Amino acid sequence: MTDRTHVPGTVVPASEHLHDGWSLQAVDGPVPPELVDRTVPATVPGSAHTDLLAAGLIPDPYLDRNETALAWAHRTDWRWTTAFTTTAAAPDERVDLVLQGLDTVATVDLNGTEVARTANQHRSYRVDVRELVADGENALTVDIRSALEHAEEVERDLGRRDHVYPHPFNMVRKMACSFGWDWGPDLQTAGIWRPVALERWRVARLAQVRPLVTVDGTAGVVRVHVEVERSGLGDDDVDLVLRAEVAGRSAEVVVPRGGSGREVGGSDVSAVVEVTVPDVDLWWPRGYGQQPLYDLVVELARPGGEVLARVERRIGFRTVEVDRTPDEHGTSFTVVVNGRPVFVRGANWIPDDHLLTRVDRDRYARRVTQATDANINLLRIWGGGIYEQHDFYDVCDEAGVLVWQDFLFACAAYAEEEPIRGEVEAEARENVVRLMSHPSLVLWNGANENVWGYRDWGWPEQLEGRTWGLGYYTELLPGVVADLDPTRPYSMNSPYTPGSDAEGTHPNHPDHGTHHEWECWNRRDYVHYRDDVPRFCSEFGWQGPATWATLARALPADALVKESEAFLLHQKAEDGNGKLDRGLEPHLPVPEDFEDWHWATSLNQARAVAFAVEHYRSWWPRTAGSIVWQLNDCWPVTSWAAIDGDERPKPLWFALRAAYADRLLTVQPRDGRAAAVAVNDTDAEWTGVAVATRTGLDGRVHASASIELRVEPRSVTVLHLPDDVLAVAHPSREVLVVRVGDAGPAGDGREVRAVHTWVEDTELAYEDDVLDVSVEPVEGGFAVTLTARSLVRDVALLVDKVDALAQVDDQLVTLLPGETRVLRVRSKLAGDGSAFLDPRVLRSANALVTGSRAGAAPVG
């Protein structure tokens, strides 16, 4: 976690860090004997789990079956203590204790006096402690009790509301997936997870800064709304000056004198200052333009010039809306930035580590870079996680990655009574203001699957008239957004039907608004993705295991078996392995050998998701977006992620990179026959000649046709293929290839192509040993050369099996007869690289079907 002791960008007043000298002790609950009465050093920000790990007192919860061994922590209460040296408050000085994040149910004590009680991980707390701080040493104590036991008490008081998974996570404002999910561990962290500081100030401070950034013609306009809190001490009853500056342009207004303002969190005066920047450079999503960012400086000063408070933010000038216009197909859901419709090539985001304080800016940057390298232009922050650190949004601002932000509700009915309601409103107001300066943030979403849950999951019968959250999604949250951040659109839920209520058109109707497609994974085959043409698919996905090196680190060697207790503990989905096997059966063999099964399920995950993405993209603009579940993992696990918990890309990542490419050729059914669909998601017209060829697996041409290609920018064109090209005589021995451009014999990347078979791999007449391979050391690693003598599908080098740090530039490479491709492996491994040709490393779809390990023959 970035070590920040104040809201990022706040320069004045200064803060005194309170991050040193902390200790931790378990004070109540089923504490193991070795921890009773034991005190350990604590890191702030941090958690009980990270502190005990650092002290060597608990095993790594991500390894083997340790998650289960640490279940005692669910009902344990903790105490953090520190002593710090400071000075007492001057007569005209306010001293505030600022707690940016406590996880979760806490009591805070300063020098023997209770100063705060908290029950919300998702908000901060500010307490006036000027009467309590003393010259010299001061004592600060934070007691955090079991969030699970607190949630159970609230549930008993308010009445049960349905939720997925065993624990009542919906009864406490804490990261829902902290209590376990179908891809995450049940660890239930506790701790001081964001910075703690003393903040000293005089006269007045900027209690809230809300920059509303818009565009008026060619000019950028920022209206800075502020709330000023006065100290109520000394000479604070004076007029002040509020100034704002951006891009060399500035403006100021007078903030009139007010009352005492002594109430914590209170505000004496609201003020607005507006700055206009002519001929502003617009901020665009990646692929649509540049991402210029402007420094906004806001100062509160005495008339004579002394700066009392200063806040700095980075902003970007752009407009955003969601087009939800009804049409002949239903109700659209299209993200529009600066007046231009954007096809969303997205992925869902979960917390990148279950132990949240281990995620820092560098880790955010690595993950967002992996997203952009996979041609992703939007990340949806899912409602069972957290509002991320500013660093996440900063990185997205710079990369041009759009951010869809859920409010933090997921897969449960939520009580609308106290003590929940007040916390919901407080966290929503704080986080809307905290995040609204980021241009990457383009949508606020009320919740994940909760209206759908009410409709289909039996909630009305269980609720018996009790509240379940609808008022949050239809009144409170849209009211907060309209009040504080009217520059951004709000969506009631995902999925949901625009313009309908919980009793109207089904919230998950594919023809209206956002849609979640989980029937394919849960009950049907992935070919059924084509059964619907959704307006916007905001969740869909397919499971696959973590990469081999990640599994080998997380599990003992003897647990690398599908049925082992340790492997199943790292497979959280209900009947997950059964669904993986049933998903394989229509397409690929279901191997008995675990390593073969690992490869087969990894390949099938990649194919399933690519199948869906290509279908969705082929229907633009009717379908306006796909957000795959999910980009990342929070620990080593079998899941829907493209990047596993050790940050390694799975084969799915490479499939996403190809399916989300700026220009795509895909074979899709149209009017009862196969057609080639050309997708051009660039600002340049795509012209050329598309060559469609029906060949044998051996490369013999049976029919061919050339078709003039012309695809307008940001559009899709269907290429109708002639009858002879589609007149397949031997489906198991023929393949359709559609290509535009000329890649050359070594494959220089200029060609765009689609390869289509008429039957599944299990029915294709593959032959053994039709791939010639060689390897040679090169600077920075190795070059692996592949040459096909017959069709070879989805060749992959699972390089992490040889070198856990190795990376390969491509995976899932399909070669036509006579084609050669060179894969580049980055590795510091010594030797000749022959280990990369091992049949357990060099994989293909062919080998799965023929039963040979690789279907490859070394050469040279």
XYZ file of C-alpha atoms in Angstrom, residues 333 335 342-348 375-380 404 514-515 517 529 534-541 609-618 620 623-629 656 659-660 664:
50
model
C -26.522 0.374 -23.310
C -20.851 4.080 -23.383
C -17.198 3.093 -27.546
C -17.332 -0.680 -27.813
C -16.262 -1.799 -24.359
C -13.557 -4.442 -24.450
C -13.635 -5.039 -20.746
C -12.747 -7.247 -17.812
C -14.062 -7.413 -14.285
C -6.358 -4.803 -25.626
C -8.726 -4.182 -22.712
C -10.172 -0.669 -22.515
C -12.389 -0.911 -19.398
C -12.130 -2.445 -15.951
C -15.252 -2.935 -13.883
C -16.824 1.212 -14.126
C -26.726 -5.034 -19.138
C -26.735 -8.826 -19.103
C -24.438 -14.815 -19.008
C -23.218 -17.958 -26.021
C -27.159 -9.055 -25.654
C -27.050 -5.284 -25.721
C -24.108 -5.293 -23.297
C -22.702 -8.371 -21.555
C -21.163 -7.173 -18.311
C -20.362 -10.631 -16.918
C -19.559 -13.966 -18.548
C -16.691 -16.346 -18.175
C -14.149 -16.919 -23.603
C -12.754 -16.106 -27.045
C -15.846 -17.730 -28.589
C -18.096 -15.413 -26.584
C -16.026 -12.266 -27.185
C -15.900 -12.796 -30.940
C -19.658 -13.357 -30.998
C -20.336 -10.169 -29.038
C -17.944 -8.059 -31.094
C -19.430 -9.309 -34.345
C -21.543 -4.144 -32.802
C -23.996 -5.330 -28.736
C -22.001 -2.465 -27.248
C -19.677 -4.191 -24.835
C -18.318 -7.348 -23.251
C -16.779 -7.450 -19.787
C -15.264 -10.850 -19.144
C -15.283 -12.314 -15.659
C -8.290 -12.285 -24.867
C -10.159 -11.675 -29.453
C -9.930 -8.037 -28.304
C -10.608 -8.994 -35.916
